[in-house]
mmCIF file of C-alpha atoms in Angstrom:
data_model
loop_
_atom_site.group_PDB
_atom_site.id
_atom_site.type_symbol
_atom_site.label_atom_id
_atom_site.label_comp_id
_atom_site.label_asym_id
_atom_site.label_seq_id
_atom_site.Cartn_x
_atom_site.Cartn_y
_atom_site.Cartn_z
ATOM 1 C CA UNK H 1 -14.692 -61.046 -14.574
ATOM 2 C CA UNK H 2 -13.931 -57.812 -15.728
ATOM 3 C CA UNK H 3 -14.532 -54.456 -14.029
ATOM 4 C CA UNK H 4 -15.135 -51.636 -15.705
ATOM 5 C CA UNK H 5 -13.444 -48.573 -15.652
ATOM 6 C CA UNK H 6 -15.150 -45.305 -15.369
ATOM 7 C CA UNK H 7 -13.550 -42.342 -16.565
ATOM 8 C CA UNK H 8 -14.495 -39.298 -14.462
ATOM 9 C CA UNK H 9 -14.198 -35.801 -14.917
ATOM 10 C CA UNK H 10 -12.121 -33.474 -12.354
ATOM 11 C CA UNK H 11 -14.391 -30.842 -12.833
ATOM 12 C CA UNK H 12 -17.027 -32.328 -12.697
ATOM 13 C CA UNK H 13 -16.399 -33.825 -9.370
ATOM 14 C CA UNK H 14 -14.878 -31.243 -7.794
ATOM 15 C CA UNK H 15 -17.229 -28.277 -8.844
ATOM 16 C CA UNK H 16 -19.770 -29.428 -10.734
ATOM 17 C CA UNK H 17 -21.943 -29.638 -13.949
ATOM 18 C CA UNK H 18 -21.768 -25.986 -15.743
ATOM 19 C CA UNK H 19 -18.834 -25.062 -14.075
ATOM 20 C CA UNK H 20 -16.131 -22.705 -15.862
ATOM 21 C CA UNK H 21 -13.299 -24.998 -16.146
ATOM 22 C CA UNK H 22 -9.581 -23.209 -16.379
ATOM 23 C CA UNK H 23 -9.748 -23.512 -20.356
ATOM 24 C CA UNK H 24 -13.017 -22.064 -20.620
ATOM 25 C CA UNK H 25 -12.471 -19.364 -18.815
ATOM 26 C CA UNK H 26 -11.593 -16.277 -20.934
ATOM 27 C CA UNK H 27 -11.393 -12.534 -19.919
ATOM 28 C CA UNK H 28 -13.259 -11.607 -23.320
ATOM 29 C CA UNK H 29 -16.447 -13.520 -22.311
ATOM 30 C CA UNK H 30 -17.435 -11.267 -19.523
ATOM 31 C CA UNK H 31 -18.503 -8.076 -18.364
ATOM 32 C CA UNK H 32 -16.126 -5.235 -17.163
ATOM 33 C CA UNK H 33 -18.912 -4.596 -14.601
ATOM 34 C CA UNK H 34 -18.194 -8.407 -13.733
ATOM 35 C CA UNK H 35 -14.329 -8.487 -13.619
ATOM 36 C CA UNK H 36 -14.794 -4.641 -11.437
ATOM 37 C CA UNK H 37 -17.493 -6.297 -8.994
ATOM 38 C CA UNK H 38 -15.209 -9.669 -9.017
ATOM 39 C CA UNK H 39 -11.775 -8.902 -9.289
ATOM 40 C CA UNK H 40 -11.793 -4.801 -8.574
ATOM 41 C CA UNK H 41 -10.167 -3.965 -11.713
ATOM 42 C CA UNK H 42 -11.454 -3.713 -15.514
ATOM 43 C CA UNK H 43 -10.233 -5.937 -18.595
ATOM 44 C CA UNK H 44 -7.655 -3.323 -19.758
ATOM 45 C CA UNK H 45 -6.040 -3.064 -16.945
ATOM 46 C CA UNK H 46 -5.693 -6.902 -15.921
ATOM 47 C CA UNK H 47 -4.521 -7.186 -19.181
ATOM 48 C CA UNK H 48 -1.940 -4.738 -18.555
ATOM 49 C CA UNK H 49 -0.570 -7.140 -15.776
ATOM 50 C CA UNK H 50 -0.576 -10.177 -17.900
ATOM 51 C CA UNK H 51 1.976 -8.403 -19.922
ATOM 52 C CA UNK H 52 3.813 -6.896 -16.992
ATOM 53 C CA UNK H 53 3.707 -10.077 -15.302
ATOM 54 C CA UNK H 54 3.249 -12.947 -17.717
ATOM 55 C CA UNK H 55 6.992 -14.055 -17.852
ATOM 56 C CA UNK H 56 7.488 -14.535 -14.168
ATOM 57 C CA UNK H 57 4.351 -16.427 -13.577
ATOM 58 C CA UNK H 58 4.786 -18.729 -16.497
ATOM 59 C CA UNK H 59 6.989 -21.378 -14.800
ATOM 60 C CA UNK H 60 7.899 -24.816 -16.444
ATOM 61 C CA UNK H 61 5.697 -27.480 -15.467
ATOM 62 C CA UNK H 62 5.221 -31.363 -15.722
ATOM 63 C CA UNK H 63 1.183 -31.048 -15.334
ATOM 64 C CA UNK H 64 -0.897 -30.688 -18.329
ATOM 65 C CA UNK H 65 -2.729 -28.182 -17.001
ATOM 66 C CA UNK H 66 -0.740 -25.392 -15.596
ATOM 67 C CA UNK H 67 -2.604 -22.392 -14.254
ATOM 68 C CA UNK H 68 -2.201 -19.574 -17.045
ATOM 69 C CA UNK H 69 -0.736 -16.605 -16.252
ATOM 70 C CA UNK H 70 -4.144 -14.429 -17.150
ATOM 71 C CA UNK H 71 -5.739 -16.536 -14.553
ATOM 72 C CA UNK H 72 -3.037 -16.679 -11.264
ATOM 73 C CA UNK H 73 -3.590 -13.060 -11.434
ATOM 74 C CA UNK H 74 -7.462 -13.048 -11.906
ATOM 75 C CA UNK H 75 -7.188 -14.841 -8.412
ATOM 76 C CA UNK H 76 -4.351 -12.555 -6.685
ATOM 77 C CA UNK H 77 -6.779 -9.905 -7.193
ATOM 78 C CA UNK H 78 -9.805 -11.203 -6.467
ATOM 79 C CA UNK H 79 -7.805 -12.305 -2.746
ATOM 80 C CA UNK H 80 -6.461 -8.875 -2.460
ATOM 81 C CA UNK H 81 -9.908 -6.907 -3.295
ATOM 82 C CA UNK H 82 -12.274 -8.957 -0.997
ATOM 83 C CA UNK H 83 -9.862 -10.204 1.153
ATOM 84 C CA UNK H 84 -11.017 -13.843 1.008
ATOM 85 C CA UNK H 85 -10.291 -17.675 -0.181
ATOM 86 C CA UNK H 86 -13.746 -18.036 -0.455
ATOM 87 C CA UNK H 87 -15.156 -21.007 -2.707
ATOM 88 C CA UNK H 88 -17.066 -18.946 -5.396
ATOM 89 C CA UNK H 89 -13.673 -16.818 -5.891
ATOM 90 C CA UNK H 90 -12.266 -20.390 -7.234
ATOM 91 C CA UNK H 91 -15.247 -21.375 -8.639
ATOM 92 C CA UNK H 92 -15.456 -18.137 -10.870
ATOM 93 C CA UNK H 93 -11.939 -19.191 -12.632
ATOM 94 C CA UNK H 94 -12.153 -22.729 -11.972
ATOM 95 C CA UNK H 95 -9.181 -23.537 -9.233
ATOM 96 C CA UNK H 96 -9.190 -24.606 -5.597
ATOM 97 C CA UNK H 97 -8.601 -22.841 -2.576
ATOM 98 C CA UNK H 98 -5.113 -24.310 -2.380
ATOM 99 C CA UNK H 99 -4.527 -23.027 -5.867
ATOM 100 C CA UNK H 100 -6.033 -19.794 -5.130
ATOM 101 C CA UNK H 101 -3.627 -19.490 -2.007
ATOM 102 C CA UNK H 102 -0.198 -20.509 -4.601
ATOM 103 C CA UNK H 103 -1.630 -17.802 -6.652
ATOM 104 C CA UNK H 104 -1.865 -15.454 -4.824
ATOM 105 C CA UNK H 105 1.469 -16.443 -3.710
ATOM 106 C CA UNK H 106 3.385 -16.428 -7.491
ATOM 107 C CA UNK H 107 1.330 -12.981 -8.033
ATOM 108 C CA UNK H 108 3.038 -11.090 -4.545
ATOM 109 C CA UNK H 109 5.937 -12.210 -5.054
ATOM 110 C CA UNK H 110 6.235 -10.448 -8.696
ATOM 111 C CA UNK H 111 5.211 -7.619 -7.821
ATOM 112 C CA UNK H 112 7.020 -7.048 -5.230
ATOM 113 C CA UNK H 113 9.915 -7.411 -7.685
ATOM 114 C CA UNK H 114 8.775 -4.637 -9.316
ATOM 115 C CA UNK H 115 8.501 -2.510 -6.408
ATOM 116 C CA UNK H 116 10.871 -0.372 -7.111
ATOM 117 C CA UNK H 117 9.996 0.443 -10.206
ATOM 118 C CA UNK H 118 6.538 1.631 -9.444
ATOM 119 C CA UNK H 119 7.067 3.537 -6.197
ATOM 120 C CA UNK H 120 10.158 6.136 -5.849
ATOM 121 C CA UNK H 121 10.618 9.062 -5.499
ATOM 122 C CA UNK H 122 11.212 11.213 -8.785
ATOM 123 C CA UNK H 123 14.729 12.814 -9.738
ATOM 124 C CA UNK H 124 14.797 14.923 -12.874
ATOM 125 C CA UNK H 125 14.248 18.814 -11.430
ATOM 126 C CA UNK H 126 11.094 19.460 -13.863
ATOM 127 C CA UNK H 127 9.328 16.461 -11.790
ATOM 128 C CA UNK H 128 10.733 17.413 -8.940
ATOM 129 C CA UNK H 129 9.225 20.913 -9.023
ATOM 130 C CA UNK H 130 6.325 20.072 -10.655
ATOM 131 C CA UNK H 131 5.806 17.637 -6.955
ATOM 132 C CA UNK H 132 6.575 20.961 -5.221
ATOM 133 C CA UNK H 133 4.102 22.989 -7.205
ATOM 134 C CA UNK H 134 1.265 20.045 -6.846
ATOM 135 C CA UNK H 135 1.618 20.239 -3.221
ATOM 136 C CA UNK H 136 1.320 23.978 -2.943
ATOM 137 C CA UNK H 137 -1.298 23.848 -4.483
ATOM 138 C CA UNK H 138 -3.618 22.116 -1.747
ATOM 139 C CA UNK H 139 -2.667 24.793 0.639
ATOM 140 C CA UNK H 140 -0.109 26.693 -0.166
ATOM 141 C CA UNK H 141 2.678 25.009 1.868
ATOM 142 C CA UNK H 142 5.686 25.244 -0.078
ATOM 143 C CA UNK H 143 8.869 23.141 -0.506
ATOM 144 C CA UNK H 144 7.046 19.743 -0.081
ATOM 145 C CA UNK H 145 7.911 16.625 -1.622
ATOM 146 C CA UNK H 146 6.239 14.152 -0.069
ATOM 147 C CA UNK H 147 3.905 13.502 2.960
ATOM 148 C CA UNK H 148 4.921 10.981 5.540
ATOM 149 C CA UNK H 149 3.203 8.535 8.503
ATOM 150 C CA UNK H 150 1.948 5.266 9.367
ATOM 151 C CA UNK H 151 -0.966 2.618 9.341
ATOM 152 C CA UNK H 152 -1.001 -0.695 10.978
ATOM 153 C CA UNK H 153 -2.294 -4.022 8.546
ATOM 154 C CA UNK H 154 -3.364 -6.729 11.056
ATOM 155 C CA UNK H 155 -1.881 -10.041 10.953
ATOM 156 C CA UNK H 156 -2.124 -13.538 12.529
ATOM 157 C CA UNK H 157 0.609 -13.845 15.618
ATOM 158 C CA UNK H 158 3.564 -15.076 14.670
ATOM 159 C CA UNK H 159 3.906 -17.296 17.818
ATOM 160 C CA UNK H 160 2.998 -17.091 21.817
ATOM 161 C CA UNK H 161 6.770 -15.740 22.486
ATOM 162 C CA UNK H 162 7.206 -12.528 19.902
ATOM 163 C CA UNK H 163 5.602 -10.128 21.236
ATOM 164 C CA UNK H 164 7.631 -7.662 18.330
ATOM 165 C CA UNK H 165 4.321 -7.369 16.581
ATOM 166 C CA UNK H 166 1.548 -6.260 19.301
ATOM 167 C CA UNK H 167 0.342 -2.732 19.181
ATOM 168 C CA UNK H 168 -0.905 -0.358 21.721
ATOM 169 C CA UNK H 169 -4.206 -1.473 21.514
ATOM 170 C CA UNK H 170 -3.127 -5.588 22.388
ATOM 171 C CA UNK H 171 -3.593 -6.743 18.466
ATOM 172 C CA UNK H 172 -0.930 -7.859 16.246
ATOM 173 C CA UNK H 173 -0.146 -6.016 13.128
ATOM 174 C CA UNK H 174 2.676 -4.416 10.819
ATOM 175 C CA UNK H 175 3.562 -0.912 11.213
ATOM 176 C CA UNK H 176 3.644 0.592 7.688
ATOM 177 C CA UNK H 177 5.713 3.766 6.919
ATOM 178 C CA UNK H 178 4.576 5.586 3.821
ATOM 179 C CA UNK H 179 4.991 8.695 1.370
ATOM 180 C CA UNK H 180 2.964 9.788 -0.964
ATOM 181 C CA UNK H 181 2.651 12.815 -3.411
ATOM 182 C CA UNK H 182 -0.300 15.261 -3.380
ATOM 183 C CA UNK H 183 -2.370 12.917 -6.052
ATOM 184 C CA UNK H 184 -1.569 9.689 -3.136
ATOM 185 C CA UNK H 185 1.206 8.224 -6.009
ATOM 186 C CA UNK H 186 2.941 6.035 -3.316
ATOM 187 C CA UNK H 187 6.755 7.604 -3.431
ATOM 188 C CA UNK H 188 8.187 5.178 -0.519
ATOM 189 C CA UNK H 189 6.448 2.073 1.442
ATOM 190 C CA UNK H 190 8.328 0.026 4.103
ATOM 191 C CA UNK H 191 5.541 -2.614 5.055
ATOM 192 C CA UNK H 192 8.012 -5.036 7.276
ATOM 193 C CA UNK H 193 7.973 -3.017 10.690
ATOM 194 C CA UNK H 194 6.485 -4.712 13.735
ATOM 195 C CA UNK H 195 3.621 -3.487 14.964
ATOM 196 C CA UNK H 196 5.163 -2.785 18.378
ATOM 197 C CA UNK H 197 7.253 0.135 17.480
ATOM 198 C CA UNK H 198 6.400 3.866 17.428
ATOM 199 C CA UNK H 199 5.964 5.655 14.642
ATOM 200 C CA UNK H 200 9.205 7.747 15.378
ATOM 201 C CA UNK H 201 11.181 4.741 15.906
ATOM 202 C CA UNK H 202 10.308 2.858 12.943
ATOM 203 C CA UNK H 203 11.575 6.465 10.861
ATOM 204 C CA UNK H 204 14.686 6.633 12.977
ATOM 205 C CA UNK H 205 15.333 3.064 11.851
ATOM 206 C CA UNK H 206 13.909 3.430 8.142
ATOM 207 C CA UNK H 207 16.086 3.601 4.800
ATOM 208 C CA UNK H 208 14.003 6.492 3.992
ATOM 209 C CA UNK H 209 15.930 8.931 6.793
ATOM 210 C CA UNK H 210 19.223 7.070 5.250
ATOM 211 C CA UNK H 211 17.628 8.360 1.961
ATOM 212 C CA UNK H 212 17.117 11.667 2.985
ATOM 213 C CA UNK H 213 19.842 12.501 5.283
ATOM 214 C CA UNK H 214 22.578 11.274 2.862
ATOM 215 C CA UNK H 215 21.761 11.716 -0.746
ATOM 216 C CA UNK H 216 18.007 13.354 -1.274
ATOM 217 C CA UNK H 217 16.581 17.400 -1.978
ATOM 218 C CA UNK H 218 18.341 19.174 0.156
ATOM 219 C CA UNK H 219 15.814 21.922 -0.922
ATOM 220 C CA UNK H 220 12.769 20.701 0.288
ATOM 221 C CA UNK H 221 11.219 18.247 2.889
ATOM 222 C CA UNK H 222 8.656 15.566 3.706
ATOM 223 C CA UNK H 223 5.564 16.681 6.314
ATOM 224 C CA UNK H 224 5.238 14.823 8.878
ATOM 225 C CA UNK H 225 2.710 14.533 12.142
ATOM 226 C CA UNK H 226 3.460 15.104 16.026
ATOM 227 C CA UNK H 227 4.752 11.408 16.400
ATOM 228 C CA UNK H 228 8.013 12.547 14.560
ATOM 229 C CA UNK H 229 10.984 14.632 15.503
ATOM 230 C CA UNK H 230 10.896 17.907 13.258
ATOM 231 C CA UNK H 231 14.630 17.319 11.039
ATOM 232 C CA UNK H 232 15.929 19.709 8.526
ATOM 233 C CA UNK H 233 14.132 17.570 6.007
ATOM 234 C CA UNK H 234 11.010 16.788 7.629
ATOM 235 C CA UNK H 235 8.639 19.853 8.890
ATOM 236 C CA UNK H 236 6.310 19.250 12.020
ATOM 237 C CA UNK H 237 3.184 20.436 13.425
ATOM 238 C CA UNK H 238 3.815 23.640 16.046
ATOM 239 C CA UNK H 239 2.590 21.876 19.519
ATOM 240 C CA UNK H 240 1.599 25.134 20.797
ATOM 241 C CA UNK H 241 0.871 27.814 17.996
ATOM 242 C CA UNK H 242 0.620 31.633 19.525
ATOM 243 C CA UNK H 243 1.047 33.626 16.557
ATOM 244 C CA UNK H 244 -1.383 34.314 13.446
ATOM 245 C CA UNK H 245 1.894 33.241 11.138
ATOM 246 C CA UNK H 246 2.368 29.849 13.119
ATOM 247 C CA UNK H 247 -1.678 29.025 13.612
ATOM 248 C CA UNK H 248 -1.806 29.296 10.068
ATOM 249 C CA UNK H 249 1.436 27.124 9.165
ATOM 250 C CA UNK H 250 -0.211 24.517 10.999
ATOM 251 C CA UNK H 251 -3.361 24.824 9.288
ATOM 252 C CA UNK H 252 -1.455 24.348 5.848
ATOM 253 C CA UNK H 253 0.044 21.401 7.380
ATOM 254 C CA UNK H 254 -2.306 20.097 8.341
ATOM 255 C CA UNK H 255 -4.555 20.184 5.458
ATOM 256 C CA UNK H 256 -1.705 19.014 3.071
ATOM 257 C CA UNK H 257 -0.792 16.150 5.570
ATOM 258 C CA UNK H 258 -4.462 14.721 5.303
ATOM 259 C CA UNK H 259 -3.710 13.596 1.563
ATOM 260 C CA UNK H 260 -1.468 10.428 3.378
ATOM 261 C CA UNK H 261 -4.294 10.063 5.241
ATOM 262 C CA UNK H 262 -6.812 9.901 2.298
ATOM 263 C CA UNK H 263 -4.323 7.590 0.354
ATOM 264 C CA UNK H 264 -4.292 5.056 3.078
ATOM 265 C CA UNK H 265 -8.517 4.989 3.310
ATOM 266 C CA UNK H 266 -7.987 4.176 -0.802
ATOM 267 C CA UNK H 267 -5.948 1.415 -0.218
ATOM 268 C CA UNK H 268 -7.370 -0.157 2.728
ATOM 269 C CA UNK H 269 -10.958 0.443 0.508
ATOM 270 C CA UNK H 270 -9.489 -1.181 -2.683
ATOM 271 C CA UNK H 271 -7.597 -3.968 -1.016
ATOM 272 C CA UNK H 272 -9.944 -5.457 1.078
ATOM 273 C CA UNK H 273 -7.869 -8.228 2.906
ATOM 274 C CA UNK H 274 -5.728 -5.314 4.797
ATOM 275 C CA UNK H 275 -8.783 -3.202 6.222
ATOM 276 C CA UNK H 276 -9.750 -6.280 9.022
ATOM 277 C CA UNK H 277 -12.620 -6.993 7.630
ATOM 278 C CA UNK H 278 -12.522 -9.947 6.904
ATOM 279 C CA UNK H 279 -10.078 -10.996 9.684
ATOM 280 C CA UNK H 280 -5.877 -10.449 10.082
ATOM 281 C CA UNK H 281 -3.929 -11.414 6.937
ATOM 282 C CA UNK H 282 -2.778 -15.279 7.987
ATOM 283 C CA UNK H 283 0.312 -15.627 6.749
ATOM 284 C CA UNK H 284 3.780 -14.932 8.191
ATOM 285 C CA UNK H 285 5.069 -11.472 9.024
ATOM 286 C CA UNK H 286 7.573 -11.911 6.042
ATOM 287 C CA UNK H 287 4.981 -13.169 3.642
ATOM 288 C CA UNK H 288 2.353 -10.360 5.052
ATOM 289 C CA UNK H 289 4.478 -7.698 4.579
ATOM 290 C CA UNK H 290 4.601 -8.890 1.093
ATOM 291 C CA UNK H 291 1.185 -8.412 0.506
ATOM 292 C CA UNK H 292 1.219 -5.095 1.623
ATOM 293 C CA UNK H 293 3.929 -4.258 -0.377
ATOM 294 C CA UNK H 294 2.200 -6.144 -3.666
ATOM 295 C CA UNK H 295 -1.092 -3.812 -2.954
ATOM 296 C CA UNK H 296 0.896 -0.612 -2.779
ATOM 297 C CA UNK H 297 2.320 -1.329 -6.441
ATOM 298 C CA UNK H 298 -1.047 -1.681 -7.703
ATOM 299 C CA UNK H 299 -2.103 1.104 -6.227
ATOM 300 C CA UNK H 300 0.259 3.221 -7.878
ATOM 301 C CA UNK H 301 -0.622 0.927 -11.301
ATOM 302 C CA UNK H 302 -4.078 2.231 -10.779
ATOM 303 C CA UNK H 303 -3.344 5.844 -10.814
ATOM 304 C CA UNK H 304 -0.940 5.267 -13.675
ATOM 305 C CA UNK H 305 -4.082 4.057 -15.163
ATOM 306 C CA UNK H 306 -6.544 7.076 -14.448
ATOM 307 C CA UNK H 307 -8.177 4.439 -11.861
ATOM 308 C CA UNK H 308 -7.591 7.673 -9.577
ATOM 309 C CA UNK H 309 -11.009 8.343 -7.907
ATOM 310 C CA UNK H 310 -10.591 8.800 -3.840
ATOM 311 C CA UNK H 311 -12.398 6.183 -2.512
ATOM 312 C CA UNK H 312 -14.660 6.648 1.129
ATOM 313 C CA UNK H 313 -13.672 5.758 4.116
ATOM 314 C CA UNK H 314 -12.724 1.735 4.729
ATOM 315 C CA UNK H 315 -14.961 0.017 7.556
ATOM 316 C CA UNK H 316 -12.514 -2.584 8.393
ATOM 317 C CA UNK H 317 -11.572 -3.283 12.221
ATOM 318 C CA UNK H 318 -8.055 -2.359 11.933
ATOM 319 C CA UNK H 319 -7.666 1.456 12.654
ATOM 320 C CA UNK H 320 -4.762 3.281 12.780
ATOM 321 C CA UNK H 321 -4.212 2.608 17.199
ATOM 322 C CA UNK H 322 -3.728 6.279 19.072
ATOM 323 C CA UNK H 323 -0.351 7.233 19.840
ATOM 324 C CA UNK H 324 -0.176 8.630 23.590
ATOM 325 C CA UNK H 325 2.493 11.074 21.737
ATOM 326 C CA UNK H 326 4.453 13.638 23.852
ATOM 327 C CA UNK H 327 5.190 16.565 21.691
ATOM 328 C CA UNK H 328 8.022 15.062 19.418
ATOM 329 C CA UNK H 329 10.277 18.273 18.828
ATOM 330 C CA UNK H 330 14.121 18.501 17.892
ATOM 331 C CA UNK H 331 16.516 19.465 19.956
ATOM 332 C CA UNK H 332 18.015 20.169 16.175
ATOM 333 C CA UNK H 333 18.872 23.751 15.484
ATOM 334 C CA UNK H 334 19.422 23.632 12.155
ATOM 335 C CA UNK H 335 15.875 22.097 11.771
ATOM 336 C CA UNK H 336 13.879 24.343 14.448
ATOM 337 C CA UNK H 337 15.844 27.495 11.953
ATOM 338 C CA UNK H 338 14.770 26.388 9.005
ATOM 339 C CA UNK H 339 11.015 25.783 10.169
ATOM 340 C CA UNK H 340 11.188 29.357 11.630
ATOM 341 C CA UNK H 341 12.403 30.767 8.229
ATOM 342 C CA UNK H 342 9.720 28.918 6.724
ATOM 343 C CA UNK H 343 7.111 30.525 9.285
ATOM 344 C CA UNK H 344 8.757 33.578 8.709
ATOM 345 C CA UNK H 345 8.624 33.861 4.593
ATOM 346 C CA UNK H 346 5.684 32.348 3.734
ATOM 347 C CA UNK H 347 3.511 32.485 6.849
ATOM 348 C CA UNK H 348 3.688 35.995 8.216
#
């Protein structure tokens, strides 16, 4: 006796009558109030990184129905903004969570690629000035090109035996070193540093002092906080400030400093799945650093893009964990000169 065969839909079965199936799916059919409140980004924009993007995440493939391009990156962002596998994301674009995860994935992995190209520091002298002049600008602190310091991005633990990655405060994380100009443009990220190290150790070890001490400005410097040794190319905080001239140095420090500290609430705001709120980032420290990496290169997209509005504070669990700093000064005289000149010209 014959059985008969039933022919079943995928879809169906796995999501549902009504549901949005990969095909369907199409950025013109919705809302840019949707794709912001979905996916964190307008249509313009996400179709700025199909084109940036589009040839490395179309890969040959046997199966009939390879996940387009448009839509790998639909659910990279959606992961990054919210921070979450969640169902619904899926659901929305019409893949699983495993798909969602190997999107995610294919979507890093390219931008990190392109890392380079979106975050460095500038080299013609017009732009180089023109950083200068931005920065002097907040509070009249001259000579700066960048300003410098860390944030910690939780993550899972890598196993019971490396204990590389736990911070002062007992959690596991990645130590982050970044720059940024006076707008929070990104100019250097190193996201791979265990979350175990200082933040003066992780600059001592960082290509960015290579950078600096062997081929960068020689007439102007980074700003850095009290966790750092003052160098000739990175100005300090005074630990003790007695004078009028050296009180108010340290006030123009400090208010030009707070920019880093403004660009990392943006981020952490935007990109959802590094603020801790909805848990550490589970994947490797390798393939977490990644991530970190991938967010700073849209950020810096995003201001390319006028998408420049500082955002309010993150409420994520993963703060920034209190360095127990003793005052970090130089024993360099060439530095401790060149800050006193500084004090001396422009302060006084």
């Amino acid at each position: 006796m014959a059985v008969p065969i039933a022919v079943l839909d995928c879809d169906l079965l796995l999501y549902g009558r009504g549901h949005r199936t990969l095909d369907r799916f199409k950025l013109e059919d919705v809302t840019d109030e949707y794709l912001v409140s979905t996916y964190g980004f307008p249509r313009q924009f996400i179709y700025y990184l199909v084109d940036l993007l589009g040839d490395s995440l179309s890969r040959p493939t046997q199966r009939s129905r390879a996940i387009s391009p448009e839509t790998q990156i639909l659910a990279a962002l959606g992961f990054y903004t919210s921070g979450s596998f969640q169902t619904r994301m899926g659901d929305a674009i019409g893949i699983s969570q495993a798909s969602m995860s190997r999107c995610v994935a294919n979507v890093t992995e390219a931008l990190v690629e392109r890392a380079s190209q979106f975050i460095h520091f500038p080299e013609d002298e017009a732009t180089v000035q023109s950083l200068k002049d931005d920065f002097y600008g907040l509070a009249g602190m001259p000579g700066v090109l960048g300003v410098v310091d860390c944030t910690h991005v939780a993550i899972k633990a890598p196993n019971a035996e490396d204990l590389s990655y736990v911070n002062r405060k007992g959690l596991h994380s990645l130590n982050c070193l970044m720059v940024c100009d006076a707008r929070g443009v990104l100019l250097s990220a190193e996201t791979h540093w265990p979350g175990s190290l200082p933040d003066c150790t992780v600059l001592q070890q960082a290509a960015l002092t290579s950078q600096f001490e062997t081929e960068l400005h020689k007439d102007g410097w980074l700003l850095g906080d009290s966790s750092f040794f003052l160098r000739t190319w990175l100005m300090t905080p005074l630990h003790i400030p007695e004078t009028p001239a050296e009180y108010r140095y340290n006030m123009a420090h400090s208010a030009t400093h707070n920019v880093i500290e403004r660009t990392f609430r943006t981020i952490r705001s935007r990109f959802r799945c590094l603020d801790g709120s909805k848990g550490t980032l589970q994947y490797s420290p390798e393939k977490s650093s990644h991530i970190v990496l991938a967010c700073c290169v849209l950020h810096n997209i995003s201001l390319e893009h006028g998408l420049d509005v500082w955002s309010s504070p993150a409420t994520g669990h993963m703060e920034q964990p209190e360095e127990e700093y003793e005052q970090m000064e130089s024993m360099d005289s060439e530095a401790c000169r060149i800050r006193q000149e500084l004090l001396l010209t422009h302060f006084s």
